[in-house]
Short mmCIF file of C-alpha atoms in Angstrom, two decimals:
data_model
loop_
_atom_site.label_atom_id
_atom_site.label_comp_id
_atom_site.label_asym_id
_atom_site.label_seq_id
_atom_site.Cartn_x
_atom_site.Cartn_y
_atom_site.Cartn_z
CA MET X 3 -2.35 -21.39 -5.28
CA ILE X 4 0.92 -20.44 -6.98
CA TYR X 5 2.70 -22.57 -4.29
CA ASN X 6 0.69 -25.73 -5.60
CA PHE X 7 1.60 -24.87 -9.18
CA PHE X 8 5.32 -24.77 -8.42
CA TYR X 9 5.03 -27.84 -6.11
CA ASN X 10 3.52 -29.75 -8.92
CA LEU X 11 6.09 -28.49 -11.41
CA PHE X 12 9.17 -29.13 -9.25
CA GLY X 13 7.90 -31.84 -6.77
CA SER X 14 9.86 -30.04 -3.93
CA GLU X 15 8.16 -28.02 -1.09
CA ILE X 16 11.42 -26.06 -0.47
CA ILE X 17 11.88 -24.97 -4.11
CA ALA X 18 8.09 -24.17 -4.42
CA GLY X 19 8.10 -22.24 -1.24
CA PHE X 20 11.22 -20.17 -2.12
CA ILE X 21 9.99 -19.33 -5.66
CA SER X 22 6.56 -18.41 -4.39
CA ALA X 23 8.07 -16.30 -1.78
CA ALA X 24 10.57 -14.58 -4.04
CA LEU X 25 8.36 -13.91 -7.09
CA PRO X 26 6.43 -10.68 -5.86
CA LEU X 27 9.77 -9.13 -4.67
CA LEU X 28 11.75 -9.99 -8.01
CA ILE X 29 9.11 -9.33 -10.60
CA PHE X 30 7.00 -6.70 -8.92
CA ILE X 31 8.19 -4.83 -5.81
CA LEU X 32 11.76 -4.09 -6.90
CA PRO X 33 10.88 -2.92 -10.44
CA PHE X 34 7.92 -0.91 -9.05
CA ALA X 35 10.05 0.72 -6.39
CA LEU X 36 12.63 1.87 -9.02
CA ILE X 37 9.90 3.23 -11.27
CA ALA X 38 7.90 4.85 -8.30
CA VAL X 39 10.88 6.68 -6.98
CA LEU X 40 11.52 8.21 -10.36
CA LEU X 41 7.81 8.84 -10.90
CA GLU X 42 7.65 10.70 -7.58
CA ARG X 43 10.66 12.89 -8.53
CA LYS X 44 9.12 13.65 -11.86
CA VAL X 45 5.59 14.32 -10.54
CA ALA X 46 7.08 16.64 -7.88
CA GLY X 47 9.19 18.38 -10.44
CA HIS X 48 6.37 19.03 -12.96
CA MET X 49 4.04 20.02 -10.24
CA GLN X 50 6.51 22.63 -9.10
CA ASP X 51 7.30 23.81 -12.65
CA ARG X 52 10.67 22.10 -12.92
CA LEU X 53 12.06 19.09 -14.56
CA GLY X 54 13.15 16.63 -11.87
CA PRO X 55 16.23 14.52 -12.30
CA MET X 56 17.66 14.86 -15.89
CA ARG X 57 21.33 13.84 -15.91
CA VAL X 58 21.69 9.90 -15.69
CA GLY X 59 20.07 8.42 -18.88
CA TYR X 60 17.52 10.07 -21.26
CA HIS X 61 15.45 12.59 -19.05
CA GLY X 62 16.98 11.06 -15.95
CA ILE X 63 15.39 7.59 -16.33
CA LEU X 64 18.27 5.75 -14.96
CA GLN X 65 18.65 8.03 -11.96
CA THR X 66 17.11 5.37 -9.47
CA ILE X 67 19.59 2.74 -10.78
CA ALA X 68 22.41 5.06 -9.93
CA ASP X 69 20.84 5.66 -6.55
CA ILE X 70 20.68 1.88 -5.88
CA ILE X 71 24.50 1.54 -6.98
CA LYS X 72 25.39 4.52 -4.65
CA LEU X 73 23.61 3.00 -1.73
CA LEU X 74 25.06 -0.43 -2.23
CA GLN X 75 28.61 1.23 -2.09
CA LYS X 76 27.84 3.37 1.04
CA GLU X 77 29.56 2.35 4.26
CA ASP X 78 27.24 0.72 6.97
CA ILE X 79 27.60 3.10 9.81
CA ILE X 80 26.58 2.07 13.35
CA ALA X 81 27.25 4.62 16.18
CA ARG X 82 29.00 3.45 19.19
CA GLU X 83 26.04 4.24 21.55
CA ASN X 84 23.36 2.42 19.30
CA ASP X 85 21.80 -0.80 20.51
CA LYS X 86 23.51 -2.74 17.72
CA LEU X 87 21.30 -5.87 17.76
CA LEU X 88 17.93 -4.00 17.61
CA PHE X 89 19.44 -1.46 15.16
CA ASN X 90 20.35 -4.19 12.68
CA ILE X 91 17.08 -6.02 13.02
CA ALA X 92 14.79 -2.91 12.72
CA PRO X 93 14.96 -2.45 8.90
CA ILE X 94 14.60 -6.14 8.32
CA LEU X 95 11.45 -6.36 10.49
CA VAL X 96 9.85 -3.24 8.82
CA PHE X 97 10.45 -4.62 5.34
CA ALA X 98 9.35 -8.07 6.33
CA GLY X 99 5.88 -6.66 7.67
CA SER X 100 5.46 -4.86 4.34
CA TYR X 101 6.46 -7.74 2.23
CA ALA X 102 4.32 -10.22 4.06
CA ALA X 103 1.22 -8.27 3.21
CA PHE X 104 1.61 -9.26 -0.47
CA ALA X 105 0.92 -12.88 0.31
CA ALA X 106 -2.70 -12.33 0.44
CA ILE X 107 -3.05 -9.77 -2.30
CA PRO X 108 -4.57 -11.31 -5.51
CA PHE X 109 -2.71 -10.08 -8.49
CA THR X 110 -4.85 -12.02 -11.09
CA SER X 111 -7.42 -14.66 -10.85
CA ALA X 112 -4.47 -16.95 -11.59
CA TYR X 113 -1.90 -15.73 -9.19
CA ILE X 114 -2.17 -15.13 -5.35
CA GLY X 115 0.54 -16.24 -2.85
CA ALA X 116 -1.93 -17.61 -0.22
CA ASN X 117 -5.71 -17.70 -0.66
CA ILE X 118 -6.50 -16.92 3.00
CA ASP X 119 -10.02 -16.75 4.10
CA LEU X 120 -9.19 -13.89 6.53
CA GLY X 121 -7.05 -12.28 3.94
CA ILE X 122 -7.80 -8.54 4.61
CA PHE X 123 -7.35 -9.10 8.49
CA TYR X 124 -4.18 -10.91 7.88
CA ILE X 125 -2.84 -7.92 6.19
CA ILE X 126 -3.88 -5.51 8.76
CA ALA X 127 -2.28 -7.90 11.39
CA VAL X 128 1.01 -8.63 9.78
CA THR X 129 1.62 -4.92 8.92
CA GLY X 130 1.68 -4.39 12.69
CA LEU X 131 5.29 -5.71 12.48
CA VAL X 132 5.99 -2.42 10.75
CA VAL X 133 5.14 -0.63 14.03
CA ALA X 134 7.31 -2.76 16.05
CA GLY X 135 10.31 -2.15 13.59
CA ILE X 136 9.96 1.58 13.58
CA LEU X 137 9.80 1.67 17.31
CA MET X 138 12.80 -0.56 17.40
CA ALA X 139 14.69 1.70 14.94
CA GLY X 140 13.98 4.93 16.96
CA TRP X 141 14.86 3.27 20.41
CA ALA X 142 18.03 1.56 19.01
CA SER X 143 19.29 4.73 17.22
CA ASN X 144 19.94 6.45 20.70
CA ASN X 145 18.83 9.73 19.10
CA LYS X 146 15.98 11.85 20.38
CA TYR X 147 14.83 12.84 17.03
CA SER X 148 14.67 9.18 15.92
CA LEU X 149 12.84 8.25 19.12
CA LEU X 150 10.32 11.02 18.83
CA GLY X 151 9.61 10.01 15.19
CA ALA X 152 9.14 6.38 16.16
CA MET X 153 6.76 7.40 18.91
CA ARG X 154 4.78 9.55 16.64
CA SER X 155 4.57 6.74 14.01
CA ALA X 156 3.34 4.24 16.42
CA ALA X 157 0.62 6.49 17.82
CA GLN X 158 -0.38 7.44 14.23
CA ILE X 159 -0.42 3.98 12.68
CA VAL X 160 -2.31 2.54 15.78
CA SER X 161 -4.94 5.43 15.64
CA TYR X 162 -5.67 5.22 11.95
CA GLU X 163 -5.92 1.39 12.03
CA ILE X 164 -9.27 1.92 13.80
CA PRO X 165 -11.06 3.79 11.03
CA THR X 166 -9.45 1.30 8.48
CA ILE X 167 -10.85 -1.73 10.44
CA LEU X 168 -14.30 -0.06 10.68
CA VAL X 169 -14.37 0.36 7.07
CA VAL X 170 -13.26 -3.28 6.33
CA LEU X 171 -16.08 -4.41 8.75
CA THR X 172 -18.42 -2.43 6.60
CA LEU X 173 -17.34 -4.29 3.53
CA VAL X 174 -17.35 -7.49 5.37
CA MET X 175 -20.90 -6.91 6.43
CA PHE X 176 -21.92 -5.95 2.92
CA THR X 177 -20.09 -8.70 0.96
CA GLY X 178 -19.94 -11.55 3.51
CA THR X 179 -16.22 -12.30 2.96
CA THR X 180 -12.86 -11.33 4.19
CA ASN X 181 -11.04 -13.15 1.40
CA LEU X 182 -9.73 -10.58 -1.02
CA MET X 183 -9.80 -13.13 -3.92
CA THR X 184 -13.62 -13.79 -3.22
CA LEU X 185 -14.20 -10.19 -2.76
CA SER X 186 -12.62 -9.22 -6.19
CA GLU X 187 -14.37 -12.08 -7.92
CA ASN X 188 -17.85 -10.93 -6.51
CA GLN X 189 -17.28 -7.63 -8.30
CA THR X 190 -16.98 -9.15 -11.74
CA ALA X 191 -15.70 -7.58 -14.87
CA LEU X 192 -17.81 -4.50 -15.32
CA PHE X 193 -17.39 -1.24 -13.47
CA TRP X 194 -20.94 -0.78 -12.37
CA ASN X 195 -20.68 -4.09 -10.31
CA TRP X 196 -17.87 -2.63 -8.14
CA ASN X 197 -18.53 -2.03 -4.45
CA ILE X 198 -18.02 1.65 -4.83
CA PHE X 199 -21.13 1.70 -6.97
CA GLY X 200 -23.19 -0.56 -4.51
CA GLY X 201 -21.98 -3.90 -5.69
CA PRO X 202 -23.17 -6.39 -8.39
CA GLU X 203 -26.71 -6.96 -7.23
CA LEU X 204 -29.27 -4.69 -9.11
CA SER X 205 -31.71 -3.56 -6.51
CA LEU X 206 -32.84 -0.42 -4.53
CA ALA X 207 -30.11 -1.18 -1.85
CA LYS X 208 -27.42 -0.77 -4.56
CA PHE X 209 -28.43 2.81 -5.23
CA LEU X 210 -28.98 3.59 -1.62
CA LEU X 211 -25.36 2.26 -0.62
CA ILE X 212 -23.49 4.31 -3.33
CA PRO X 213 -23.01 7.57 -1.20
CA PHE X 214 -22.00 5.49 1.92
CA MET X 215 -19.66 3.27 -0.11
CA MET X 216 -17.92 6.52 -1.36
CA ILE X 217 -17.71 7.87 2.19
CA ALA X 218 -16.15 4.48 3.25
CA PHE X 219 -13.66 4.66 0.45
CA LEU X 220 -12.55 8.18 1.42
CA ILE X 221 -12.10 7.18 5.08
CA ILE X 222 -9.95 4.10 4.30
CA TYR X 223 -7.91 5.99 1.55
CA ILE X 224 -7.13 8.86 4.22
CA SER X 225 -6.27 6.33 6.85
CA THR X 226 -3.99 4.43 4.64
CA LEU X 227 -2.08 7.62 3.82
CA ALA X 228 -1.60 8.06 7.56
CA GLU X 229 -0.56 4.28 7.93
CA VAL X 230 2.22 4.55 5.27
CA ASN X 231 3.43 7.94 6.64
CA ARG X 232 2.58 10.09 3.44
CA THR X 233 1.81 13.73 3.39
CA PRO X 234 -0.22 15.31 5.07
CA PHE X 235 0.50 12.43 7.59
CA ASP X 236 4.20 12.38 7.29
CA ILE X 237 5.19 13.63 10.82
CA PRO X 238 7.14 10.68 11.78
CA GLU X 239 9.79 11.59 9.00
CA ALA X 240 9.29 15.38 9.23
CA GLU X 241 12.48 16.83 7.75
CA SER X 242 11.79 20.19 9.11
CA GLU X 243 11.89 19.28 12.74
CA LEU X 244 13.00 15.58 12.95
CA VAL X 245 15.80 15.41 10.28
CA SER X 246 13.99 12.28 8.89
CA GLY X 247 12.74 10.83 12.06
CA TYR X 248 13.08 7.11 12.84
CA HIS X 249 15.61 6.38 10.11
CA THR X 250 17.95 9.49 10.72
CA GLU X 251 20.67 7.26 12.07
CA TYR X 252 20.64 4.63 9.01
CA SER X 253 22.82 4.61 5.95
CA GLY X 254 23.41 2.52 2.91
CA MET X 255 21.20 -0.50 2.35
CA LYS X 256 19.58 -0.30 5.84
CA PHE X 257 18.11 3.00 4.84
CA ALA X 258 17.29 1.54 1.44
CA MET X 259 15.22 -1.12 3.16
CA PHE X 260 13.02 1.56 5.09
CA PHE X 261 12.76 3.26 1.64
CA LEU X 262 11.83 0.11 -0.20
CA ALA X 263 9.31 -0.85 2.59
CA GLU X 264 7.70 2.62 2.27
CA TYR X 265 6.98 2.25 -1.41
CA ALA X 266 6.02 -1.46 -1.11
CA ASN X 267 3.34 -0.21 1.45
CA MET X 268 2.18 2.54 -0.81
CA PHE X 269 1.29 -0.07 -3.51
CA ALA X 270 0.02 -2.52 -0.97
CA VAL X 271 -2.58 -0.12 0.43
CA SER X 272 -3.52 1.07 -2.93
CA ALA X 273 -4.08 -2.54 -4.08
CA ILE X 274 -6.22 -3.30 -1.08
CA VAL X 275 -8.33 -0.12 -1.72
CA SER X 276 -8.85 -1.10 -5.36
CA ALA X 277 -9.69 -4.79 -4.24
CA LEU X 278 -12.23 -3.44 -1.77
CA PHE X 279 -13.98 -0.94 -3.87
CA PHE X 280 -12.86 -0.86 -7.41
CA GLY X 281 -13.05 -4.42 -8.68
CA GLY X 282 -9.50 -5.57 -7.82
CA TYR X 283 -7.82 -7.19 -10.83
CA HIS X 284 -10.99 -6.94 -12.97
CA SER X 285 -11.24 -5.01 -16.04
CA PRO X 286 -13.92 -2.16 -15.96
CA PHE X 287 -15.03 -3.04 -19.52
CA GLY X 288 -14.79 -6.75 -19.92
CA TYR X 289 -11.97 -8.83 -21.37
CA LEU X 290 -10.45 -8.93 -24.76
CA GLY X 291 -9.51 -12.56 -24.07
CA ASN X 292 -13.12 -13.51 -23.81
CA THR X 293 -14.00 -11.74 -27.11
CA LEU X 294 -11.18 -13.36 -28.99
CA ASP X 295 -11.59 -16.65 -27.13
CA ILE X 296 -7.94 -16.66 -25.94
CA GLN X 297 -8.20 -17.61 -22.25
CA TRP X 298 -4.50 -17.27 -21.37
CA LEU X 299 -4.86 -13.69 -22.23
CA ILE X 300 -7.45 -12.93 -19.38
CA PRO X 301 -4.89 -13.20 -16.55
CA VAL X 302 -2.52 -10.97 -18.45
CA GLU X 303 -5.25 -8.29 -18.79
CA GLN X 304 -6.12 -8.65 -15.06
CA PHE X 305 -2.60 -8.15 -14.07
CA PHE X 306 -2.50 -5.01 -16.19
CA TRP X 307 -5.71 -3.54 -14.71
CA PHE X 308 -4.50 -4.52 -11.08
CA THR X 309 -1.20 -2.69 -11.64
CA PHE X 310 -3.02 0.29 -13.33
CA LYS X 311 -5.36 0.81 -10.58
CA GLY X 312 -2.70 0.43 -7.83
CA VAL X 313 -0.22 2.85 -9.67
CA PHE X 314 -3.13 5.34 -10.04
CA PHE X 315 -3.74 5.48 -6.35
CA VAL X 316 0.11 5.69 -5.81
CA PHE X 317 -0.02 8.66 -8.18
CA VAL X 318 -2.69 10.24 -6.14
CA GLN X 319 -0.56 9.79 -2.80
CA MET X 320 2.26 11.51 -4.64
CA TRP X 321 -0.02 14.31 -5.94
CA LEU X 322 -1.33 14.95 -2.40
CA ARG X 323 2.29 15.23 -1.27
CA TRP X 324 3.08 18.22 -3.40
CA THR X 325 -0.37 19.78 -2.72
CA LEU X 326 -1.18 19.69 1.01
CA PRO X 327 0.85 20.86 3.95
CA ARG X 328 1.87 18.67 6.77
CA LEU X 329 -0.46 18.38 9.64
CA ARG X 330 0.52 19.23 13.37
CA VAL X 331 0.47 16.23 15.68
CA ASP X 332 -2.62 17.47 17.55
CA GLN X 333 -4.47 17.92 14.05
CA LEU X 334 -3.45 14.40 13.04
CA MET X 335 -4.94 12.85 16.14
CA THR X 336 -8.01 15.06 16.08
CA ALA X 337 -8.64 14.02 12.33
CA SER X 338 -8.63 10.24 13.36
CA TRP X 339 -10.34 10.24 16.80
CA LYS X 340 -12.88 13.14 16.35
CA TYR X 341 -13.80 12.88 12.67
CA LEU X 342 -12.78 9.64 10.91
CA ILE X 343 -13.57 7.15 13.60
CA PRO X 344 -17.13 8.60 14.41
CA ILE X 345 -18.03 8.94 10.85
CA ALA X 346 -16.76 5.41 9.90
CA PHE X 347 -18.82 3.95 12.82
CA VAL X 348 -22.02 5.87 11.83
CA ASN X 349 -21.34 4.68 8.18
CA LEU X 350 -21.06 1.10 9.38
CA LEU X 351 -24.41 1.18 11.05
CA ILE X 352 -26.19 2.74 8.04
CA VAL X 353 -24.70 0.31 5.72
CA GLY X 354 -25.74 -2.56 8.06
CA ILE X 355 -29.34 -1.19 8.17
CA ILE X 356 -29.49 -0.72 4.30
CA THR X 357 -28.01 -4.44 3.81
CA LEU X 358 -30.65 -5.90 6.14
CA ILE X 359 -33.47 -4.14 4.49
#
């Protein structure tokens, strides 16, 4: 969609493709990462009865900009025993997998990188590059801590993709689509039409589905926490035993690429959860643009609501980080294979039966 707009504007496939690919990074992901890192420090500080960064700028507001300047100036260190080719490719691959997911996420009804019919499954598939990149980073580092962190991460991400896919199948069976744009549009612009409340159709099934939709939401949200290595599932990076895990040996901008990919992933999974269950970019109360008959205002409002919902779920991820202790490896696997997967499977069957009835 956005590609067609720029192609019609410039008449060049190369220019249209380049701008379409760069827009989410330049106008959304980089600013979001800067704000989210500062927000995490401030959330952590206030939850622990302290202030967080305060020195650079008013109340430390420029601290993340100072960090970026510092990372740009740091020496790019590669140890003699590293596998240099894989070591250099790994952060690029991890970031590429995270960034590619944004292609199928609808920011507003007027902006989506690629309106793919299999959008949600494309996102699940392309983020598999992250697993390959993390394994590559751990192996190429020639460091036992890094390798152990990479193996933990691969096992964790693959395990928690199963309940995620089961929940996605539940939504596909209920809505009949895997296109995130269509899925968002089906939920319309009032909160009682959201999938978390049984969808837009007023019927007995709507009220029967509400508890099972809430269960599905909790399962996919917990699973996405594990897939982006957030507490209590951050054992691949566990500083207490792995000294940062798979990115221990990285410095400068290579480390920053892992960091940026993590925050991009945090927002991506939050956006997917909001699109699946909470109306996506839709307002919960209708649009001021419709009331004032200003049609160009509607996409602006949609972008606000899309960002607000995504940032709210990112905030919850940060909240959990400073609330819950880290799980052990066996507890993490138990949570997925013994609890989330069976519950998600039974939930899928029940939703299917209610939908058929």
